[in-house]
Tab-separated table of C-alpha atoms and ligand atoms in Angstrom:
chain	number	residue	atom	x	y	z
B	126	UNK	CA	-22.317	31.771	-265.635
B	127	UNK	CA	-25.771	31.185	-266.748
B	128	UNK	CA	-25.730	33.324	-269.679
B	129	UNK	CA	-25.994	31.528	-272.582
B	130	UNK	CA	-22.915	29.926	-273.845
B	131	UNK	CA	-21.499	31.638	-277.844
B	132	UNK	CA	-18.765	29.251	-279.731
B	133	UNK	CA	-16.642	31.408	-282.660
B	134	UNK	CA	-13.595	30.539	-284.595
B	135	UNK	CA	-11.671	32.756	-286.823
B	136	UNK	CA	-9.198	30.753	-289.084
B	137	UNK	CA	-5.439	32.348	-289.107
B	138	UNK	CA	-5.126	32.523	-292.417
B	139	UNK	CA	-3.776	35.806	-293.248
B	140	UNK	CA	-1.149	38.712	-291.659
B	141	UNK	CA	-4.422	41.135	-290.854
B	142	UNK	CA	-8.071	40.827	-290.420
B	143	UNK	CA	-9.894	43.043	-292.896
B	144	UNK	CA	-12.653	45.525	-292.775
B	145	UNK	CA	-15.098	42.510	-293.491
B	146	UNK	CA	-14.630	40.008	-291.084
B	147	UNK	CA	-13.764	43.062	-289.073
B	148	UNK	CA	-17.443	44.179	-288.993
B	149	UNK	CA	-18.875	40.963	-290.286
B	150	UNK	CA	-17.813	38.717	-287.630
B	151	UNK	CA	-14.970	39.628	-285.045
B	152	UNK	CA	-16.933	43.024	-284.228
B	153	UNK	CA	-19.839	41.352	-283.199
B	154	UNK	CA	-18.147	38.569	-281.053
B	155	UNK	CA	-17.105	41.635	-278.841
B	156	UNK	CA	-20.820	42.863	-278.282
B	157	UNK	CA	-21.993	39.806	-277.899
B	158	UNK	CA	-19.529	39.530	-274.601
B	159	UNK	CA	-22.354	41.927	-272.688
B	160	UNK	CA	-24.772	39.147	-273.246
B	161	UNK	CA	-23.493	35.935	-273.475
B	162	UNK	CA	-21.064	33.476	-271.700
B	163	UNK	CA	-18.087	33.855	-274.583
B	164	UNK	CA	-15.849	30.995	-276.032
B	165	UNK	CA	-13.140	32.600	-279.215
B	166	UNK	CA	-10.885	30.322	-280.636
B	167	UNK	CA	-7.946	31.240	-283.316
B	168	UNK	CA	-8.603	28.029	-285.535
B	169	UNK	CA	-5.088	26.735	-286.525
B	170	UNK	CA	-6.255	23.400	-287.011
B	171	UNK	CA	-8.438	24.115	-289.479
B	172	UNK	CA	-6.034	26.513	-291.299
B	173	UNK	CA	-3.661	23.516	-292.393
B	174	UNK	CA	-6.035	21.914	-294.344
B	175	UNK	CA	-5.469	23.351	-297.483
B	176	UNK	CA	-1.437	23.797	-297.295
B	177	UNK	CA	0.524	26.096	-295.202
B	178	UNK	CA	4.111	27.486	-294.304
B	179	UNK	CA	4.695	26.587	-290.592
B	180	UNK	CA	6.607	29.557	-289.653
B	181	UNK	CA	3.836	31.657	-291.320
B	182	UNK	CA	0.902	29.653	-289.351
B	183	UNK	CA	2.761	30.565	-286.607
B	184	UNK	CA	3.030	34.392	-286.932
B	185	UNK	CA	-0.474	34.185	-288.122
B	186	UNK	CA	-1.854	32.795	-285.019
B	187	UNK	CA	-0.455	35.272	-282.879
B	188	UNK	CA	-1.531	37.958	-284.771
B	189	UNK	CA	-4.540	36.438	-284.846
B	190	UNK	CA	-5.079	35.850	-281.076
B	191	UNK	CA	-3.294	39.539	-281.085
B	192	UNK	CA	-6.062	41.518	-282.979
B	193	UNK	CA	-8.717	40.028	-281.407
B	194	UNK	CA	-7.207	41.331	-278.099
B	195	UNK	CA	-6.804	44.147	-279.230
B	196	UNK	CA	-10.484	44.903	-280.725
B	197	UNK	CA	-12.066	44.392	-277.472
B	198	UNK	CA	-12.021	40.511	-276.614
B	199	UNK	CA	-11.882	40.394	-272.746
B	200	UNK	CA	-9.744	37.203	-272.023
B	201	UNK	CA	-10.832	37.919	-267.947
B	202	UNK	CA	-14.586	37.464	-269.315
B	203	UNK	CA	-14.576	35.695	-272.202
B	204	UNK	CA	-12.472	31.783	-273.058
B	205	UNK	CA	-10.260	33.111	-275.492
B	206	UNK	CA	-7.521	30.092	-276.912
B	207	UNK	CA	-5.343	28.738	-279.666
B	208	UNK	CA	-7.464	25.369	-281.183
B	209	UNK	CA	-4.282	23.120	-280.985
B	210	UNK	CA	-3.228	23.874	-277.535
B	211	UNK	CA	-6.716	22.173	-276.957
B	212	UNK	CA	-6.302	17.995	-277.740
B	213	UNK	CA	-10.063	17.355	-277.054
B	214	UNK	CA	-10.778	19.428	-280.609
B	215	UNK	CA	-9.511	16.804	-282.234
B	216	UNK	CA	-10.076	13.973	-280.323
B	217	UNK	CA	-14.056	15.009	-280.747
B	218	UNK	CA	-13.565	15.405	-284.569
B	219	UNK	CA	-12.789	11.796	-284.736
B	220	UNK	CA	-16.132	10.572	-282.628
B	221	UNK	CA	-18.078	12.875	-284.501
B	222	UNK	CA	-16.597	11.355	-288.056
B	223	UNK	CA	-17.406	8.136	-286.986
B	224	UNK	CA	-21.202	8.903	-286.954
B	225	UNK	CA	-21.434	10.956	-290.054
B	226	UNK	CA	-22.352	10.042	-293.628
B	227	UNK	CA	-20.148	9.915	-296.456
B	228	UNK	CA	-22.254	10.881	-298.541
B	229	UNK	CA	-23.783	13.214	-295.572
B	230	UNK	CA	-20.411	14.728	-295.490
B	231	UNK	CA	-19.805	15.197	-299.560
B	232	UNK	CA	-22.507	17.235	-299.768
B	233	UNK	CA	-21.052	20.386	-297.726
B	234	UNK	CA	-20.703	23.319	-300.889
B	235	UNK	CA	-17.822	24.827	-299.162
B	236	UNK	CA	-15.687	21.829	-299.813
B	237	UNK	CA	-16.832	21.305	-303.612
B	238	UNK	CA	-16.067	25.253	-303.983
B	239	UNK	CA	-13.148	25.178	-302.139
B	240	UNK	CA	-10.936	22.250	-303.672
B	241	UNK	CA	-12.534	22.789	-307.342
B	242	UNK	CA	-10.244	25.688	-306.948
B	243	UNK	CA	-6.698	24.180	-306.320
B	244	UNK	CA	-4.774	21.266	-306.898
B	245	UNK	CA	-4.209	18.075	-304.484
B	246	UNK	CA	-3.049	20.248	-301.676
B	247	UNK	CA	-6.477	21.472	-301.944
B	248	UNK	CA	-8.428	18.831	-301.680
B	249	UNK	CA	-7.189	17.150	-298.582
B	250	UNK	CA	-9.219	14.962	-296.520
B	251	UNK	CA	-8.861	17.658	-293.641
B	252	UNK	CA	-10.702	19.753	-295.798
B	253	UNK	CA	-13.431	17.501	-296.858
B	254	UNK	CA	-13.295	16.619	-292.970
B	255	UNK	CA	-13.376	19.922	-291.615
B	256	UNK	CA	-16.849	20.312	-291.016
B	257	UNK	CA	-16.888	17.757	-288.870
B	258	UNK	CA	-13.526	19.131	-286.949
B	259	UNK	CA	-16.073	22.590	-286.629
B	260	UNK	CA	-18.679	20.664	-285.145
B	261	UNK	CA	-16.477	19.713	-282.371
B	262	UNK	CA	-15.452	23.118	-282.033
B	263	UNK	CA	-18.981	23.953	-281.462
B	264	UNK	CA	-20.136	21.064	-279.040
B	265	UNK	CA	-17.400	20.759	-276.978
B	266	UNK	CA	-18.724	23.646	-275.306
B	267	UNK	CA	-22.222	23.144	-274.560
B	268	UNK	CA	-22.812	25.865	-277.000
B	269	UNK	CA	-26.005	27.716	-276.990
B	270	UNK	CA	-25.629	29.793	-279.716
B	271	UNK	CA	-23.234	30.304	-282.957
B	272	UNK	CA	-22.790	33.428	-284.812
B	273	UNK	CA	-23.633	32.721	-288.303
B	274	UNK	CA	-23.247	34.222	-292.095
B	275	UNK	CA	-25.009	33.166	-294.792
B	276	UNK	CA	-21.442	31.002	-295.972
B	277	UNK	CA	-21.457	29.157	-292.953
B	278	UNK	CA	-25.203	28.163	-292.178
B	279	UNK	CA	-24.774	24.531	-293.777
B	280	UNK	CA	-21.717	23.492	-291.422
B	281	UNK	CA	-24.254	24.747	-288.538
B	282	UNK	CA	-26.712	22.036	-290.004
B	283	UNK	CA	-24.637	19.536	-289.520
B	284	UNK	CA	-23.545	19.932	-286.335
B	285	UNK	CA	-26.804	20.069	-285.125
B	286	UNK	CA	-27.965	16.832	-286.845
B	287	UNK	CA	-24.302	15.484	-285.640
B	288	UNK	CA	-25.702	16.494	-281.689
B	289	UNK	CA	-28.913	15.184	-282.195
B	290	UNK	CA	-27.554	11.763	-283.651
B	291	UNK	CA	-25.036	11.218	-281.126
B	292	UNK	CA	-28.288	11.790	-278.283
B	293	UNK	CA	-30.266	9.666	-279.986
B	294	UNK	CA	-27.796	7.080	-280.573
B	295	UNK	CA	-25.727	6.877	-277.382
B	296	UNK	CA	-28.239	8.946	-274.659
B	297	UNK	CA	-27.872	13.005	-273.703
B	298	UNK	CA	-24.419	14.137	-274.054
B	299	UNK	CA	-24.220	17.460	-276.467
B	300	UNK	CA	-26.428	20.475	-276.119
B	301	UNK	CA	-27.805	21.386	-279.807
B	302	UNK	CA	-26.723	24.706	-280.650
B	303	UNK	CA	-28.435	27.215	-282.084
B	304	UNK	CA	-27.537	29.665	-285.124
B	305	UNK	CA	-27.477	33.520	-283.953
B	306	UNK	CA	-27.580	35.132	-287.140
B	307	UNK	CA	-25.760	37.738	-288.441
B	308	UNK	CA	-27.920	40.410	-290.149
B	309	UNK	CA	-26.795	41.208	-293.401
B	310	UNK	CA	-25.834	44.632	-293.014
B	311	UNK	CA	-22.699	43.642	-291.955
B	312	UNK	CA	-21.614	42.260	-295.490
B	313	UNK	CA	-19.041	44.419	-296.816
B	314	UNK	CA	-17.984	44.412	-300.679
B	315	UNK	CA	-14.880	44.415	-302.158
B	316	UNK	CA	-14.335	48.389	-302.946
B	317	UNK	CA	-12.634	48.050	-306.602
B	318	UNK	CA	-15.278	45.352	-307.066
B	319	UNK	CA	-18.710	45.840	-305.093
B	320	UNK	CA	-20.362	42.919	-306.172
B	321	UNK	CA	-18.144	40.857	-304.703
B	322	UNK	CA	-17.816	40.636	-301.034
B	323	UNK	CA	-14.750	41.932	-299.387
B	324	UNK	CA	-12.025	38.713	-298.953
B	325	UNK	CA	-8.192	38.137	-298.548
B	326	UNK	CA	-8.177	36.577	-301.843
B	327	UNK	CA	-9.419	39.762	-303.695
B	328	UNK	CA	-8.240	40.333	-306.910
B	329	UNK	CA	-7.034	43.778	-306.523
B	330	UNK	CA	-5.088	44.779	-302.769
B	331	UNK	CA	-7.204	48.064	-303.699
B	332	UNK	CA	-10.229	46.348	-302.610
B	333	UNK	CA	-9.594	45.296	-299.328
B	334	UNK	CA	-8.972	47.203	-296.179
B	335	UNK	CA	-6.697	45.433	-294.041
B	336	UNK	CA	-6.788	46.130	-290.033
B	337	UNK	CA	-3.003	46.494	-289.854
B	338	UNK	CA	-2.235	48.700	-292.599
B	339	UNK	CA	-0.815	51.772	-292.461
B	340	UNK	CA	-3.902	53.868	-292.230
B	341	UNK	CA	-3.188	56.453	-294.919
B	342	UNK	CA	-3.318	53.592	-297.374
B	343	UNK	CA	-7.300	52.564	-296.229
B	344	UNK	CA	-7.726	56.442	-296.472
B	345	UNK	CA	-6.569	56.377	-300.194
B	346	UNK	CA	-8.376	53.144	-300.807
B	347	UNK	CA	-11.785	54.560	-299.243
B	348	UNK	CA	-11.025	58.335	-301.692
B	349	UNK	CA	-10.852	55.832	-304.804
B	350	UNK	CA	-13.345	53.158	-304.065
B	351	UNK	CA	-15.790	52.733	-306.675
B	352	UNK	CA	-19.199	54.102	-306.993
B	353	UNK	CA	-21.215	55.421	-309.674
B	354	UNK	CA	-21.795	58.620	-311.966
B	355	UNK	CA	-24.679	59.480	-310.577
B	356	UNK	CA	-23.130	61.043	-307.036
B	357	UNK	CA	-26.053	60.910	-305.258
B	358	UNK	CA	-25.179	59.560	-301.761
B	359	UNK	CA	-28.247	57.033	-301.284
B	360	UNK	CA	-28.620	53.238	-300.064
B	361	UNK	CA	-29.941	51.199	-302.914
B	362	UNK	CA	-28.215	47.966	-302.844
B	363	UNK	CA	-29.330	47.062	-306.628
B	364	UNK	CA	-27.981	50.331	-307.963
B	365	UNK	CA	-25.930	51.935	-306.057
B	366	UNK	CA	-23.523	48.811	-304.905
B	367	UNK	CA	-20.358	50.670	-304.204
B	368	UNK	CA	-21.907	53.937	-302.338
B	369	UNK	CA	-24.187	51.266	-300.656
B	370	UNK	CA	-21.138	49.229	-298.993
B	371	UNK	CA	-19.546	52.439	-298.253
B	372	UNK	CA	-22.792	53.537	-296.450
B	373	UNK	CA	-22.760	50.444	-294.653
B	374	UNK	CA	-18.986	51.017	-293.653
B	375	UNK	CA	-19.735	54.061	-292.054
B	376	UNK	CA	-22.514	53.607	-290.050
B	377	UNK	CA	-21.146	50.257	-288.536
B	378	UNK	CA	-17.376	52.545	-287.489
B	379	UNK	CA	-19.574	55.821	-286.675
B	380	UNK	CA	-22.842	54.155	-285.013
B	381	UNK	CA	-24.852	56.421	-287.454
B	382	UNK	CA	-27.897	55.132	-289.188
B	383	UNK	CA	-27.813	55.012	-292.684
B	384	UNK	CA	-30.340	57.468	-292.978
B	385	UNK	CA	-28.554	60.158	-291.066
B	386	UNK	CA	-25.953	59.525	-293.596
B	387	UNK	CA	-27.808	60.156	-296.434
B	388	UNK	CA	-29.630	63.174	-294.692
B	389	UNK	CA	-25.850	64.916	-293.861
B	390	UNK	CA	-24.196	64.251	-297.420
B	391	UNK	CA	-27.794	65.135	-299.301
B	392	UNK	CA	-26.361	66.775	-301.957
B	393	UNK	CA	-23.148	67.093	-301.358
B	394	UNK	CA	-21.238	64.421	-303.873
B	395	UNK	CA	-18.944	61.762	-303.209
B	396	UNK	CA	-15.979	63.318	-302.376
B	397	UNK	CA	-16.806	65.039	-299.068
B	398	UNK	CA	-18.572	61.449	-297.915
B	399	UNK	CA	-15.664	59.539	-298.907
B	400	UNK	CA	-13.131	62.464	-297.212
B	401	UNK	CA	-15.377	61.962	-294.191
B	402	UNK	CA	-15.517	58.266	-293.983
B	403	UNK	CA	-11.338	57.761	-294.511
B	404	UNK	CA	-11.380	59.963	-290.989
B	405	UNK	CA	-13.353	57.544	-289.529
B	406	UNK	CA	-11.587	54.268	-291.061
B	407	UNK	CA	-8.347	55.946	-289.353
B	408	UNK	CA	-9.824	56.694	-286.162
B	409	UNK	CA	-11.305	53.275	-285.537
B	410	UNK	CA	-7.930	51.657	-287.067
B	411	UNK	CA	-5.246	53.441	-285.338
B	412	UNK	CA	-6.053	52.396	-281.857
B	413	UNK	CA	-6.739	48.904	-282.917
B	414	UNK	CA	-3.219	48.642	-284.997
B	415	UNK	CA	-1.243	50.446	-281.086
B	416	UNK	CA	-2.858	47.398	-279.093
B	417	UNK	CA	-2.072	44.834	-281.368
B	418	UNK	CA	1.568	46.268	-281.840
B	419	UNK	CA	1.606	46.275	-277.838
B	420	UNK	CA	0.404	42.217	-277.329
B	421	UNK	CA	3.216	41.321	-280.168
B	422	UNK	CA	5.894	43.618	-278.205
B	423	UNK	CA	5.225	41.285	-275.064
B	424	UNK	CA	5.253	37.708	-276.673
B	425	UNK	CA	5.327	36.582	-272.636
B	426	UNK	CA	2.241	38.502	-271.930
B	427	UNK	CA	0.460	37.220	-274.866
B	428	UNK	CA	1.723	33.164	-274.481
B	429	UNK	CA	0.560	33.700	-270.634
B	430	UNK	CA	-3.016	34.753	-272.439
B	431	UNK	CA	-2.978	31.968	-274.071
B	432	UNK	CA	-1.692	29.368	-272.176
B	433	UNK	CA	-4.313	30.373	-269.489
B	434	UNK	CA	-7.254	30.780	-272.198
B	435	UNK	CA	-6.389	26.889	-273.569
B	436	UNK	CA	-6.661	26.045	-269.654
B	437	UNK	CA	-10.059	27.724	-269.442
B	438	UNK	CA	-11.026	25.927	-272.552
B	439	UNK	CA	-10.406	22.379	-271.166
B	440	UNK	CA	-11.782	22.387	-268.167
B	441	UNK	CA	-14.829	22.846	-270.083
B	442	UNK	CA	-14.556	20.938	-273.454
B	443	UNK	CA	-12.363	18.057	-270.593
B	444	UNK	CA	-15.569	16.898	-269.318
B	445	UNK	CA	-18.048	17.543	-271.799
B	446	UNK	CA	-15.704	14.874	-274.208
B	447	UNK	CA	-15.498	12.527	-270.995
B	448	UNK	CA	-19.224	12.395	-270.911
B	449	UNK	CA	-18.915	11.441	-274.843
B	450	UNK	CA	-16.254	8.815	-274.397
B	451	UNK	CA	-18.239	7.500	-271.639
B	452	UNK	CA	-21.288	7.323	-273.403
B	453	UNK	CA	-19.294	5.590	-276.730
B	454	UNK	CA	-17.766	2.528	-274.309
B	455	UNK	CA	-14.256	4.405	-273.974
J	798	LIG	P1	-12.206	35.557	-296.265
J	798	LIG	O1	-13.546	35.517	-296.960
J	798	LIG	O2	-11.481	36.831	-296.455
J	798	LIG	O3	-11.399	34.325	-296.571
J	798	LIG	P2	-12.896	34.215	-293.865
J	798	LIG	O4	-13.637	33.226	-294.685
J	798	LIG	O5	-11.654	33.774	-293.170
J	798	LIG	O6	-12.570	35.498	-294.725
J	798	LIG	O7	-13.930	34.808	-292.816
J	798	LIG	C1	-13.729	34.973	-291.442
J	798	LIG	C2	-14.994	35.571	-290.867
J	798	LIG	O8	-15.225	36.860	-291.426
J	798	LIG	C3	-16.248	34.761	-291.169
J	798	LIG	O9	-17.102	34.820	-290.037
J	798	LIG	C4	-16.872	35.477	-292.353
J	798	LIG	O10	-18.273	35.302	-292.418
J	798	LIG	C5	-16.497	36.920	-292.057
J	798	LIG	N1	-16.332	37.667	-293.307
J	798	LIG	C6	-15.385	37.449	-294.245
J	798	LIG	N2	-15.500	38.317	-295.259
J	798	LIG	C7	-16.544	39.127	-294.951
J	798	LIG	C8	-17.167	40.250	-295.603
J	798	LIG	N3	-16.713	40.712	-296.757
J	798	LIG	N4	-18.206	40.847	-294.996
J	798	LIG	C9	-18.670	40.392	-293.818
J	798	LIG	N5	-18.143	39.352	-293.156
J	798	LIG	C10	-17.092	38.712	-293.705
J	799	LIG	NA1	-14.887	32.656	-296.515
């Protein structure tokens, strides 16, 4: 394949996607399967660095690896695999954290935001490693290109400067990869609360629109989102936060601009635009919930996915960390 090579990861860290990382990040890795050579992994390794239940990591992950079936990742196209059925992750993490800073590695925000929230579970030294654990994610692969938010652009940093060490240091072994960045139209806010941005650990489960739940709840939540007093259906991100996200919502699920929304509801109010746009959160949810409901009906069908995606996986990451231990004097 000489397309250019895309590395994601999507941490299984919750029973559903939502909306957000729905249209933020998972939608995207399936358009980007026209264009690129495609490598998904379900991240479990990195979702037991801040404490976990084992039976719920487990459920997670399939669900996980479930979803993103069931959106539209093509595991005949695209490497799609569970992290720990894949040793060299790990193995690479370790190579990599012998060549970065301390102090290189204490200045990554995520981990200062992160474990300033919890206790000693949350500060692990998995988490204050993890960066490094994503940068082996990313070069194991020869990747080209990473999707990137805004949250994530500093890890990216340093796993380019972590590729360009080890060449420097040991000869050409990693490719350097390259952030593909993710516009910012595809932020979605948290409905009850739409300056904040749409996360699992919302403060109200009326903010967040969850891929697997029962659709007439996302209706509801879309009817009672909140807006403003003006009712005025127009894009103004300063002003008009709520209607904004809920603009943005609708013309990522309908593949309407923006402006033909706010030409067809001119107006009109909210409540026929928010009527409107629970139709469309159903239609685009319902089929996704049936083919995720089908993978976890056939747990045979979706280990057999798996097993072969983790066996896709190594034969690339296999010799890419073989020309790394060579390099090191392994
Ligand atoms: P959460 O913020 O709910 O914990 P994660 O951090 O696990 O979600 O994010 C998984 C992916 O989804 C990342 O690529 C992230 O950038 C994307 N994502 C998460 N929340 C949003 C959002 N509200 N809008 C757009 N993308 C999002
Ligand atoms: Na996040």
């Amino acid at each position: 394949d000489s397309r250019p090579r895309v590395f994601s990861g999507i941490q299984p860290t919750a029973d559903s996607f939502h909306l957000g990382n729905y249209l933020g990040a998972v939608r995207n890795w399936v358009a980007m399967q026209e264009s690129h050579d495609c490598v998904y992994c379900v991240v479990d390794l990195h979702a037991i660095t801040a404490g976990h239940d084992p039976e719920v990591l487990r459920r997670r992950t399939r669900v996980s690896a479930a979803q993103l079936l069931a959106v539209g990742i093509d595991p005949k196209t695209s490497v799609l695999f569970v992290q720990s059925q894949v040793p060299e992750h790990a193995q690479g993490a370790w190579i990599l954290s012998c060549i970065t800073g301390f102090g290189e590695a204490s200045r990554m925000t995520q981990f200062k935001d992160k474990s300033s929230k919890g206790g000693e579970s949350q500060s692990s030294v998995g988490l204050f490693t993890y960066p490094i654990l994503q940068a082996a994610d990313i070069l194991l692969y020869d990747t080209d290109a990473v999707p990137v938010g805004e949250d994530q652009r500093q890890h990216l940093e340093l796993s380019r400067d972590l590729a360009q060490r080890f060449n420097s240091r040991f000869g050409e072994t990693f490719v350097v990869p390259k952030p593909h960045i993710v516009t910012d139209t595809a932020k979605i806010t948290d409905l009850q609360d739409p300056t904040a941005k749409m996360s699992k650990s919302a403060s109200s489960p009326n903010g967040i629109i969850d891929l697997l739940e029962d659709p007439k709840r996302s209706a509801k939540k879309i009817r009672s989102a909140v807006t403003d007093s003006d009712a005025e259906v127009r894009y103004d991100v300063e002003k008009k936060p709520g209607v904004s996200n809920l603009l943005r919502i609708y013309a990522a699920l309908s593949g309407r601009t923006i402006a033909d929304l706010e030409d067809s509801y001119a107006g009109r109010g909210y409540g026929d635009f928010k009527k409107d746009l629970a139709e469309v959160v159903v239609e685009v949810l319902t089929p996704i919930q049936d083919r995720t409901a089908a993978y976890l009906d056939d747990p045979a069908e979706l280990d057999r996915v798996l097993a072969a995606g983790a066996e896709s996986a190594r034969a690339i990451a296999g010799p890419v960390l073989a020309r790394a231990y060579d390099r090191i004097g392994f």
